Amino acid sequence: MKKKIIFLASLTLILLLSGCWDVSEPQRMYYVHGVGIDIKDNQYEVYLQLINYANVAKSETASPPGPKAEIGHAKGKTMEEAIYKLYDSIDLEVFWGHMSYLILSEEALKSEHVISIFDSFIRFRETRYQIYVQCTQEPLEEILLVTPILDKSITSSKLSSPLTTSSFEASVEPVNFRNLILDLNEPSHEVKLPLISINKNWRDSEEESSPETHLEGIGILSKDGFKGIIKGDATRGTQWMQQQTSRGDLTITLDSSEKDYLTVDLEKHKLEVKPIVKDNEVQFEIDVIVDATINGFKGKVTSDEIRKGIIKKVKEEIKKTYEEGLKIDTDIYRLSEYLYRYNIKKWKKLEKDGKVPLTKDSISNINVHVNKINPGRKTFQETIK
């Protein structure tokens, strides 16, 4: 009987204690939200952004104001050494499972160790493939300290939630670790990383500047190293050459006038790229299909004028971005992959280092089709006469 009682007591203790030995309470942990990596003088500089989730999930009762984020900074001969130095300077356990984005400086992209940086994050058991990857030419600490306007949660920032604004900034497509691995492993073995900068377009009611992050362009990285950066309007052609694009804005001129402009939204974007192989050369024919919605209005304008303006401008933007890519020896539209999918035998015959040779004449034709033009609420007649 005594043995039975001892057995039951021991079993009860085991059941009570099992699974609790290594559990950390949520409030006794720090949560990594974003990481910045720079490389200077052969040393890694790591910026760790920790956020307070108490400020993310706000209750109805007012809570004492506190910092939205804390930025830690350390240097090391390796990235891991710098991270462990940060561990030594904080009080609680660090949890990486909620990490949302990684941002690299231009110097880090130029480093021969840039691929190993990605590999380290991918191999770590707590990180995920949905982490967004970006680059910048701005000081990393300033980028990481920017918070959304109107005191919104820092988890809503463009850095950690780029898909919320991608419909408005379609020329720069978000890239996560999964996309990065696929693009670097498949022809043309290059990836377009969003280039982040800081602008000061906003001010609050007290006339203080409210810095906000801005998508300025793209940085091109290949499996063999950094290619370069393309900024501003030179990147606009990419929005018409991405399968995921559903909306984009376009400002056109009317009747070849340089003073009369109209801005339209282009929607339901469809794209087809057809490789045309002749002997040992390949050219590409591009078909873009869009619907247009008029934002503003110009009196006495016709749908034919708008259609002609859209076709001309889209062609110009596609061509301009393509030629900017050629300047830094990059296949910015991943045309090599279209040939790889379409005719792998020809691709194997023509490719060099994973890419087919490209020139200004490699795009033989750009066909832009405007299915319909939506004038908005009313017809093409003026509302106020």
XYZ file of C-alpha atoms in Angstrom:
385
model
C 0.000 0.000 0.000
C 2.849 2.365 0.911
C 4.555 1.616 -2.430
C 1.331 2.423 -4.255
C 0.977 5.774 -2.449
C 4.624 6.675 -3.158
C 4.149 5.766 -6.834
C 0.993 7.913 -7.165
C 2.675 10.869 -5.437
C 5.715 10.617 -7.710
C 3.503 10.387 -10.802
C 1.583 13.486 -9.703
C 4.804 15.473 -9.282
C 6.056 14.362 -12.698
C 2.800 15.408 -14.374
C 2.868 18.799 -12.640
C 6.470 19.539 -13.487
C 6.771 18.057 -16.984
C 6.988 20.574 -19.818
C 7.736 23.526 -17.544
C 11.466 23.266 -17.023
C 12.588 25.498 -19.875
C 9.517 27.685 -20.375
C 10.064 31.463 -20.400
C 7.164 33.748 -19.586
C 6.323 36.136 -22.482
C 6.805 39.229 -20.341
C 10.289 38.036 -19.403
C 11.598 38.043 -22.970
C 12.811 40.550 -25.546
C 11.424 40.262 -29.085
C 13.514 40.979 -32.169
C 11.520 42.863 -34.790
C 14.198 43.925 -37.261
C 17.944 43.585 -37.852
C 20.358 45.869 -39.708
C 23.754 44.646 -40.931
C 26.669 46.832 -41.975
C 30.300 45.931 -42.709
C 33.054 48.507 -42.123
C 36.808 48.051 -41.795
C 36.435 44.245 -42.009
C 34.077 44.262 -39.030
C 30.398 43.413 -38.855
C 28.132 46.064 -37.327
C 24.822 44.654 -36.122
C 21.794 46.783 -35.231
C 19.119 44.920 -33.294
C 15.623 46.407 -33.073
C 13.624 45.179 -30.059
C 9.954 46.125 -29.711
C 7.511 46.149 -26.820
C 4.408 44.163 -27.759
C 2.497 45.873 -24.958
C 2.459 48.931 -27.236
C 1.324 46.855 -30.210
C -1.809 45.264 -28.747
C -3.317 48.352 -27.118
C -6.171 47.971 -24.630
C -9.048 50.406 -24.050
C -7.423 51.692 -20.869
C -4.636 54.192 -21.320
C -1.163 52.833 -20.723
C 1.910 54.851 -19.765
C 3.799 56.072 -22.847
C 7.009 54.236 -23.574
C 9.497 53.782 -26.373
C 8.152 51.901 -29.384
C 11.523 50.316 -30.025
C 15.051 50.072 -28.684
C 18.048 49.828 -31.006
C 21.142 47.920 -29.906
C 24.468 48.252 -31.738
C 27.610 46.126 -31.524
C 30.660 45.255 -33.640
C 32.452 41.974 -34.135
C 34.805 40.027 -36.368
C 31.779 37.905 -37.272
C 28.083 38.695 -37.270
C 27.509 36.135 -34.527
C 30.182 37.712 -32.310
C 28.458 41.105 -32.572
C 25.088 39.539 -31.703
C 26.542 37.817 -28.618
C 27.963 41.166 -27.484
C 24.422 42.518 -27.599
C 23.211 39.527 -25.580
C 25.761 40.416 -22.907
C 24.386 43.949 -22.598
C 20.696 43.105 -22.007
C 18.804 41.554 -19.125
C 16.360 38.993 -20.532
C 16.236 36.184 -23.066
C 15.946 37.242 -26.729
C 13.312 35.612 -28.953
C 13.816 35.705 -32.759
C 10.580 34.030 -33.886
C 8.846 37.371 -34.571
C 11.665 38.879 -36.646
C 9.999 40.635 -39.603
C 12.756 42.158 -41.712
C 16.472 42.338 -42.438
C 18.030 45.467 -43.909
C 21.587 45.637 -45.250
C 23.806 48.614 -45.979
C 25.336 49.077 -49.422
C 28.736 48.130 -47.957
C 27.288 44.859 -46.647
C 25.874 44.077 -50.111
C 29.278 44.728 -51.668
C 31.000 42.365 -49.220
C 32.100 38.916 -50.361
C 30.372 37.574 -47.238
C 26.882 38.845 -48.070
C 25.553 35.395 -49.050
C 26.810 33.940 -45.768
C 24.763 36.589 -43.914
C 21.578 35.248 -45.492
C 22.669 31.688 -44.857
C 23.159 32.363 -41.132
C 19.611 33.667 -40.709
C 18.080 30.880 -42.781
C 19.854 28.182 -40.755
C 18.814 29.590 -37.356
C 15.917 27.511 -36.005
C 13.791 30.466 -34.773
C 13.778 32.566 -37.967
C 11.342 32.076 -40.853
C 11.394 32.249 -44.651
C 8.802 35.071 -44.587
C 11.319 37.639 -43.293
C 11.569 40.581 -45.728
C 14.980 41.608 -47.062
C 15.821 45.201 -48.019
C 18.858 47.439 -48.526
C 19.716 51.086 -47.907
C 22.306 53.796 -48.434
C 21.133 55.652 -45.313
C 22.596 55.194 -41.783
C 21.044 51.989 -40.460
C 20.331 53.366 -37.001
C 18.260 56.221 -38.447
C 16.259 53.799 -40.600
C 15.517 51.513 -37.639
C 14.395 54.414 -35.440
C 11.751 55.648 -37.912
C 8.207 54.937 -36.677
C 4.893 55.114 -38.596
C 3.035 58.421 -38.636
C -0.020 59.048 -36.402
C 1.533 56.927 -33.666
C 0.584 53.670 -35.396
C 2.114 50.375 -34.306
C 5.682 49.832 -35.434
C 4.615 46.436 -36.818
C 2.695 48.391 -39.476
C 5.821 50.023 -40.864
C 6.826 49.679 -44.503
C 9.903 47.702 -43.452
C 7.983 44.916 -41.706
C 4.701 45.022 -43.672
C 5.577 46.028 -47.250
C 2.546 44.241 -48.696
C 0.214 46.850 -47.161
C 1.711 49.550 -49.409
C 2.816 47.438 -52.384
C -0.423 48.239 -54.232
C 0.599 51.916 -54.158
C 4.300 51.350 -54.880
C 4.120 48.529 -57.374
C 7.432 49.383 -59.022
C 9.255 47.862 -56.031
C 8.178 44.303 -55.289
C 8.750 43.000 -51.716
C 11.382 40.254 -51.337
C 11.471 37.700 -48.515
C 14.017 34.956 -47.839
C 12.040 32.469 -49.923
C 11.984 34.789 -52.974
C 15.661 35.576 -52.475
C 16.690 31.904 -52.474
C 14.617 31.148 -55.581
C 15.895 34.151 -57.538
C 19.555 33.466 -56.700
C 19.268 29.757 -57.512
C 17.417 30.138 -60.828
C 18.338 32.016 -64.037
C 19.393 34.785 -64.146
C 20.684 34.215 -60.584
C 19.939 37.814 -59.559
C 17.548 39.372 -57.056
C 16.087 42.904 -56.899
C 16.113 44.155 -53.287
C 13.965 47.190 -52.355
C 16.133 50.234 -51.629
C 14.919 52.097 -48.526
C 15.536 55.772 -47.788
C 14.120 58.400 -45.412
C 11.975 61.332 -46.508
C 10.383 64.153 -44.541
C 7.179 64.812 -46.447
C 5.068 64.776 -43.275
C 4.694 67.184 -40.343
C 2.530 66.896 -37.243
C 0.208 69.533 -35.744
C 3.108 70.977 -33.748
C 5.033 71.635 -36.981
C 7.577 68.957 -36.172
C 8.970 66.820 -38.959
C 7.773 63.203 -39.077
C 10.391 61.143 -40.939
C 9.012 58.183 -42.870
C 10.626 55.366 -44.824
C 10.489 55.597 -48.583
C 11.030 53.060 -51.383
C 13.624 54.817 -53.511
C 14.675 52.123 -55.953
C 16.290 48.694 -56.116
C 19.651 47.121 -55.370
C 20.694 44.249 -57.635
C 22.473 41.307 -56.023
C 23.704 38.224 -57.880
C 25.086 34.957 -56.535
C 28.540 36.261 -57.528
C 28.241 39.659 -55.847
C 26.633 43.088 -55.854
C 25.724 44.592 -59.249
C 24.595 48.098 -58.363
C 21.649 50.368 -57.563
C 18.931 51.854 -59.774
C 16.892 54.744 -58.353
C 13.782 56.802 -58.975
C 11.963 56.881 -62.304
C 14.572 54.579 -63.831
C 12.918 51.672 -61.939
C 9.343 52.346 -63.076
C 9.460 49.840 -65.914
C 9.668 46.953 -63.446
C 6.039 47.443 -62.348
C 4.815 46.513 -65.838
C 7.130 43.479 -66.017
C 6.113 41.770 -62.753
C 3.492 39.033 -62.755
C 2.273 40.062 -59.288
C 1.534 43.698 -60.132
C -2.200 44.453 -59.943
C -2.108 48.250 -59.991
C 0.201 51.047 -61.039
C -0.035 54.792 -61.634
C 1.012 56.565 -64.801
C 1.227 60.250 -65.741
C 0.907 60.864 -69.473
C 0.925 63.816 -71.866
C -1.973 64.524 -74.200
C -1.687 65.299 -77.923
C 2.108 65.324 -77.730
C 1.874 68.406 -75.491
C 4.581 68.842 -72.894
C 2.331 70.985 -70.685
C -0.954 69.067 -70.510
C -0.746 66.027 -68.184
C -3.160 63.375 -66.968
C -2.639 60.725 -64.264
C -4.335 57.345 -64.629
C -4.430 54.072 -62.694
C -3.607 50.919 -64.646
C -5.247 47.772 -63.292
C -5.701 44.059 -64.030
C -2.213 43.908 -65.412
C -1.346 40.810 -67.453
C 2.075 40.024 -68.858
C 3.402 37.632 -71.480
C 7.052 37.382 -72.539
C 7.773 35.195 -75.551
C 11.374 34.197 -76.429
C 12.030 34.044 -80.197
C 15.084 31.947 -81.054
C 16.821 32.285 -84.423
C 20.010 30.306 -84.942
C 22.266 31.282 -82.002
C 20.407 34.457 -81.070
C 17.340 35.063 -78.927
C 15.017 38.038 -78.799
C 12.005 38.651 -76.595
C 8.550 39.916 -77.491
C 6.640 41.517 -74.619
C 2.840 41.844 -74.360
C 1.345 43.951 -71.558
C -2.429 44.134 -71.065
C -4.024 46.763 -68.796
C -7.289 48.466 -67.928
C -7.147 52.187 -67.174
C -9.049 54.344 -64.682
C -8.910 58.139 -64.961
C -8.054 59.987 -61.750
C -8.192 63.619 -62.848
C -10.078 65.020 -65.801
C -9.215 67.194 -68.789
C -11.939 68.783 -70.886
C -12.327 67.694 -74.506
C -10.115 64.635 -74.024
C -11.035 61.437 -75.849
C -10.456 57.798 -74.950
C -8.264 57.387 -78.038
C -5.952 60.184 -76.832
C -5.664 58.555 -73.417
C -5.043 55.118 -74.931
C -2.261 56.457 -77.164
C -0.651 58.269 -74.221
C -0.715 55.135 -72.040
C 0.783 52.905 -74.735
C 3.585 55.380 -75.464
C 4.483 55.950 -71.814
C 4.446 52.283 -70.748
C 6.717 51.384 -73.657
C 9.113 54.190 -72.713
C 9.278 53.081 -69.068
C 9.877 49.407 -69.912
C 12.650 50.311 -72.340
C 14.292 52.840 -70.011
C 14.493 50.450 -67.047
C 15.810 47.662 -69.263
C 18.616 49.869 -70.575
C 19.477 51.044 -67.048
C 19.864 47.385 -66.118
C 22.200 46.760 -69.034
C 24.473 49.553 -67.769
C 25.248 47.492 -64.641
C 25.233 44.152 -66.494
C 21.999 42.884 -64.998
C 19.052 41.031 -66.506
C 16.552 43.232 -64.696
C 13.443 41.560 -66.168
C 14.843 38.020 -65.742
C 14.470 37.392 -69.478
C 16.932 34.498 -69.178
C 14.416 32.654 -67.017
C 11.731 32.969 -69.706
C 14.022 31.197 -72.188
C 14.973 28.651 -69.486
C 11.267 27.766 -69.018
C 10.399 27.966 -72.711
C 13.323 26.118 -74.338
C 15.899 24.729 -71.919
C 17.992 23.188 -74.711
C 18.507 26.574 -76.320
C 19.132 28.138 -72.922
C 21.923 25.635 -72.207
C 23.444 26.421 -75.578
C 23.341 30.212 -75.182
C 23.756 30.818 -71.441
C 26.905 32.073 -69.810
C 27.099 32.071 -66.010
C 23.354 31.433 -65.867
C 22.339 34.285 -68.197
C 21.830 34.640 -71.917
C 23.742 37.546 -73.528
C 21.542 40.662 -73.728
C 21.808 43.847 -75.791
C 19.565 46.850 -76.437
C 18.083 44.907 -79.366
C 17.258 41.796 -77.317
C 13.722 43.121 -76.812
C 12.367 42.957 -80.334
C 8.895 44.345 -79.669
C 6.804 45.790 -76.821
C 3.050 45.504 -77.350
C 0.840 47.402 -74.902
C -2.907 46.707 -75.020
C -5.407 48.918 -73.165
C -8.599 46.862 -72.851
C -10.885 49.559 -71.523
C -10.736 53.044 -70.048
C -12.951 53.754 -67.057
C -13.763 57.493 -66.815
C -14.813 57.212 -63.151
C -18.324 58.063 -61.971
C -19.470 59.712 -65.182
C -18.631 59.767 -68.888
C -15.957 61.743 -70.694
C -18.154 64.835 -70.477
C -17.175 67.568 -68.021
C -19.034 67.485 -64.666
C -18.808 71.275 -64.181
C -19.379 73.236 -67.391
